[in-house]
Coordinates of C-alpha atoms in Angstrom, one line a residue:
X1 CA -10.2 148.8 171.3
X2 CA -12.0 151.4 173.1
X3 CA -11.1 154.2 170.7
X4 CA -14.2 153.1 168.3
X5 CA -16.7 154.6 170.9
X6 CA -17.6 158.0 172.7
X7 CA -17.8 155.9 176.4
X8 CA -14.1 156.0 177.3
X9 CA -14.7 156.9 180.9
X10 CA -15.3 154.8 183.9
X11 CA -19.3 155.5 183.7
X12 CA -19.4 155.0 180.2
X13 CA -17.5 151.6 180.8
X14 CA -19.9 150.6 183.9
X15 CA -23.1 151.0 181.3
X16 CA -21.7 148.7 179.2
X17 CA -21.4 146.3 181.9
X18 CA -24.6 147.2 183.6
X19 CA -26.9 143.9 183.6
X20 CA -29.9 145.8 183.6
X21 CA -30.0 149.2 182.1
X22 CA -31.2 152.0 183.9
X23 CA -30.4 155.5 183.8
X24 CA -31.6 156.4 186.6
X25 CA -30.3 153.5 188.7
X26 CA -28.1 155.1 191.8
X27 CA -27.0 151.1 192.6
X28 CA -24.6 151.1 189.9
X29 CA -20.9 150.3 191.3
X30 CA -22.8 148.3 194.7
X31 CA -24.3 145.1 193.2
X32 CA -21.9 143.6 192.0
X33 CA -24.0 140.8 190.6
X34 CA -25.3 143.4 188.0
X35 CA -21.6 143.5 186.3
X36 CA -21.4 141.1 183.4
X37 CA -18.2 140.3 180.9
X38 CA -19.2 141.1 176.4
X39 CA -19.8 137.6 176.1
X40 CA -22.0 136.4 178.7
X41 CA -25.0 134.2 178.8
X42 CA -26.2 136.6 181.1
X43 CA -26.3 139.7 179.3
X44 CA -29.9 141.0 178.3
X45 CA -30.2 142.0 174.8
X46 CA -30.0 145.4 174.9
X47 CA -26.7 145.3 176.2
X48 CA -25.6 143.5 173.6
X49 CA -27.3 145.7 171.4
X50 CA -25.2 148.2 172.5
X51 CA -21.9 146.7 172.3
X52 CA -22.4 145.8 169.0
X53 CA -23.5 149.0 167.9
X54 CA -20.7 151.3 169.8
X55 CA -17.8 148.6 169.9
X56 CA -17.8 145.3 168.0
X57 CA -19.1 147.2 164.6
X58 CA -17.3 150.4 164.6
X59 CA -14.4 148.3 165.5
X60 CA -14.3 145.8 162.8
X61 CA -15.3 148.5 160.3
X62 CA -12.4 150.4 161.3
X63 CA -10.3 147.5 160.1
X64 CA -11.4 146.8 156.9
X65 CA -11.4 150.3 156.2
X66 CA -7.6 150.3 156.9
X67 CA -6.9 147.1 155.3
X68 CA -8.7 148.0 152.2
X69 CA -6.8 151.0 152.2
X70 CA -3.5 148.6 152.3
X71 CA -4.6 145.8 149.2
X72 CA -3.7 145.9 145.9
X73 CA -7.1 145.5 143.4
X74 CA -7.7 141.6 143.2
X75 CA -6.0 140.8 146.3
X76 CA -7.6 138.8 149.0
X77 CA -7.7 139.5 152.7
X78 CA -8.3 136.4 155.2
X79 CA -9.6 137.5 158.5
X80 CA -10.4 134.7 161.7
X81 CA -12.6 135.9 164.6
X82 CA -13.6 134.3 167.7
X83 CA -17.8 133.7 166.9
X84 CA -20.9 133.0 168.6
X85 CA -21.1 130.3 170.5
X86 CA -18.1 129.7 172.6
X87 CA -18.3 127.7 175.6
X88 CA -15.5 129.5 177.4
X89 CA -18.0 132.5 178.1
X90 CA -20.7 130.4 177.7
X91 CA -20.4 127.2 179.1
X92 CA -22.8 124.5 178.7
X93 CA -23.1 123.4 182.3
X94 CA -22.8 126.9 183.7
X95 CA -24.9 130.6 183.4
X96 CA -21.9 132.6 184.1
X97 CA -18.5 132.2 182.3
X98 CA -15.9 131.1 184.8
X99 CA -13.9 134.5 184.6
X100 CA -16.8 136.1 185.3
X101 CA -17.3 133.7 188.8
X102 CA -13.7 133.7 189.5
X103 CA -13.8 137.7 189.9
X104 CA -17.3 137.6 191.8
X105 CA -15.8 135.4 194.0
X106 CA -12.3 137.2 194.5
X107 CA -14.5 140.7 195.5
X108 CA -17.0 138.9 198.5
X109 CA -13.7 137.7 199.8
X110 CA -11.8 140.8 199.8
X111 CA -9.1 139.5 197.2
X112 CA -10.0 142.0 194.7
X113 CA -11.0 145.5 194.5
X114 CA -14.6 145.5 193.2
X115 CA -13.6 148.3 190.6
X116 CA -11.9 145.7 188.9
X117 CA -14.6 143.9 188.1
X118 CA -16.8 147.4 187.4
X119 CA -14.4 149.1 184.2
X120 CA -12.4 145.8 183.3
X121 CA -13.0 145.2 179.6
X122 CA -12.1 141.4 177.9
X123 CA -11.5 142.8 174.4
X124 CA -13.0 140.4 172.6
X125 CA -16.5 140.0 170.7
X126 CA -18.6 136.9 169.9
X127 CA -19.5 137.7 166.4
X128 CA -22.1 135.7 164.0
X129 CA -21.8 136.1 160.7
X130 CA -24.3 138.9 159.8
X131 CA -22.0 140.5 161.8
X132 CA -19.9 140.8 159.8
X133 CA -21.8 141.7 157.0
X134 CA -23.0 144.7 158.9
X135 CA -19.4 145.9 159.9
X136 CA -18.7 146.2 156.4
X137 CA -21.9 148.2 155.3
X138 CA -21.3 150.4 158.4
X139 CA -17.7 151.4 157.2
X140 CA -18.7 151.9 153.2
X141 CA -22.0 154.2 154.7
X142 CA -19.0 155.7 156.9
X143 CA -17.0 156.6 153.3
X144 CA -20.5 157.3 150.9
X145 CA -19.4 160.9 150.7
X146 CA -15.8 159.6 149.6
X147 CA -16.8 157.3 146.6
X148 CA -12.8 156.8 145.7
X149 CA -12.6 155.5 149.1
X150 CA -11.1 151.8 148.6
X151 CA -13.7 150.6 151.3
X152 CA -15.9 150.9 148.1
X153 CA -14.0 147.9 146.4
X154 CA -13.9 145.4 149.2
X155 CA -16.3 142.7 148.9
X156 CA -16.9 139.5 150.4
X157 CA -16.2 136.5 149.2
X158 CA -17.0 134.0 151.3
X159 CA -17.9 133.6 155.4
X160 CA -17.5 130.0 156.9
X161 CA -17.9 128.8 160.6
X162 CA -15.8 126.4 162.2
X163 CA -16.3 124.5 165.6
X164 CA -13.2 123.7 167.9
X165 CA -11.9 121.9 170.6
X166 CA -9.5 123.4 173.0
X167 CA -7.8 120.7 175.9
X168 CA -5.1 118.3 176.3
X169 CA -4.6 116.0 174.0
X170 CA -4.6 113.7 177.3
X171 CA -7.3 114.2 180.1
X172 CA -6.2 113.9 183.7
X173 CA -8.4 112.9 186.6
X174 CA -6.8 115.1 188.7
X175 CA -7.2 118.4 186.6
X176 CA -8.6 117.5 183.4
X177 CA -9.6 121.0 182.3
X178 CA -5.9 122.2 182.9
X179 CA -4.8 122.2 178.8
X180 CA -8.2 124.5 178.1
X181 CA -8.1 126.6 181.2
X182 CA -4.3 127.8 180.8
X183 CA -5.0 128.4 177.3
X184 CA -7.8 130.9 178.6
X185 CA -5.7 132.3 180.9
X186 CA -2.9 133.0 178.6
X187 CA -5.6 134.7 176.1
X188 CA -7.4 136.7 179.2
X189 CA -4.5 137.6 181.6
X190 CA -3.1 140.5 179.7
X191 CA -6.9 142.4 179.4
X192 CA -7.7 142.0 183.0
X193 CA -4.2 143.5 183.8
X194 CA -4.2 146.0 181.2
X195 CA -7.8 146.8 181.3
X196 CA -9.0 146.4 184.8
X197 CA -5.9 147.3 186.6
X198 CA -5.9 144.4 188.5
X199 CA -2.2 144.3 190.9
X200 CA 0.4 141.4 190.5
X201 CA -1.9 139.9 194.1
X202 CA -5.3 140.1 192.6
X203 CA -4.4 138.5 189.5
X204 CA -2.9 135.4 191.2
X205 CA -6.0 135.4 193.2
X206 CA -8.3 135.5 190.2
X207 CA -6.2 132.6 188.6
X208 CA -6.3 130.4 191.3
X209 CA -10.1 130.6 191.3
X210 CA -10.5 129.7 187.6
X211 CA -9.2 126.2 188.8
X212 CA -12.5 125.5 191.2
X213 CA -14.9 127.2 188.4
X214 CA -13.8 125.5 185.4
X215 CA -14.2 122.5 187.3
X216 CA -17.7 123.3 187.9
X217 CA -18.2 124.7 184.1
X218 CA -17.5 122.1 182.1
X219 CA -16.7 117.9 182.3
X220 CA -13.3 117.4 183.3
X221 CA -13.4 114.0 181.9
X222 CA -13.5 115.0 178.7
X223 CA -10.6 118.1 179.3
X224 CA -11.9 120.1 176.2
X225 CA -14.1 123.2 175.6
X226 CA -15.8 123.4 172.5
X227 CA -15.3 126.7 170.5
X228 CA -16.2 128.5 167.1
X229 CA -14.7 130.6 165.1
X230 CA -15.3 132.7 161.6
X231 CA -13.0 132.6 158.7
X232 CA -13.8 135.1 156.1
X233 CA -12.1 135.8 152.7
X234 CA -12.7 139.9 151.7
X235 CA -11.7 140.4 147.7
X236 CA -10.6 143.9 146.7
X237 CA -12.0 144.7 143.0
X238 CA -10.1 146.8 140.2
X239 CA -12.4 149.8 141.3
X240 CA -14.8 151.4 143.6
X241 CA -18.4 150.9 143.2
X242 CA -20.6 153.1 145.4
X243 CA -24.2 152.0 145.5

């Protein structure tokens, strides 16, 4: 996912996650409360300027270039993305996503090494529609000096949001957030293994935090977590047409 930008190194990663962006700023990899996850409520705007620009854009246009690439003229492409908002990074009842807490909370105590936190990367990218609208202008500009480039062809033919519920069909006193929070965990695990290097310990540490903050995120009586997602239908035409 990282292969879209320039900022593959540790640095690179900890600007991304920088809450406040400063150049110049020698605290960054010591205040840990200036770390922050893609999706979060907390992130100030230019952050989220920049992961749109270097990540979530060049990303998606990479895809549609390859899958435009792959149809045959009048065939239709469905693509489903996770969208903007989504109250498992942004809960209603809480500022920070419960991840986000849970790993805080594992590095005061010693449970995890702060570094995990620092270049860990959740893959994922909270678009709105206009987002996708850009994504696909980015990767036909990409191709304008390759007009038979099938990018040219691919339009869109329709963009629709949906709102979801994730839980047990059930809720439990005891744990009523448990159908919505393994889900998230199940989703999650593999990046903060894969991408922050978290160890078999740290992860079962992390985990058994996420119990206590989904608690406090979101109303276990109800045992759901609203979501929303974006289905989009691209249309490749007979032929190219380069503006």
């Amino acid at each position: 996912w990282l292969d879209s930008s320039d900022n593959k190194s540790s640095d690179g990663i900890r600007g991304w996650k920088r809450l406040h962006l400063k150049p110049d700023d020698d605290t960054i990899g010591k205040d840990l409360d200036g770390f922050v996850q893609v999706n979060e409520r907390t992130a100030p705007q230019e952050l989220k300027d920049l992961w749109k620009a270097e990540l979530a854009d060049p990303h998606l246009a990479h895809f549609l270039t390859l899958r435009a690439r792959e149809l045959k003229p009048g065939a239709e492409l469905l693509v489903v993305m996770v969208s903007d908002p989504h109250e498992y990074w942004k809960p209603e009842l809480s500022h920070e996503s419960p991840l986000l807490k849970a790993m805080k909370k594992c590095v005061a105590e010693g449970s995890l090494r702060p570094e995990v936190l620092e270049r860990g990367i959740i893959p994922y990218y909270l678009r709105k529609p206009e987002d996708v609208l850009d994504a696909l202008a980015l990767a036909q500009q990409q191709q304008l000096q390759n007009p038979g480039d099938p990018i040219h062809s691919l339009e869109i033919m329709d963009i629709r949001q949906y709102e979801t519920l994730t839980g047990a069909i059930e809720c439990s006193n005891v744990d009523g957030m448990k159908g919505a929070r393994e889900l998230f965990w199940a989703i999650h695990k593999g990046a903060v293994v894969n991408a922050g290097w978290a160890s078999e310990k740290e992860v079962l540490a992390i985990q058994n935090h996420l119990v206590q903050f989904f608690d406090e995120s979101y109303d276990p009586q109800t045992g759901m977590v609203k979501g929303n997602f974006i289905a989009c239908v691209f249309r490749k035409r007979n032929g190219p047409m380069v503006p």
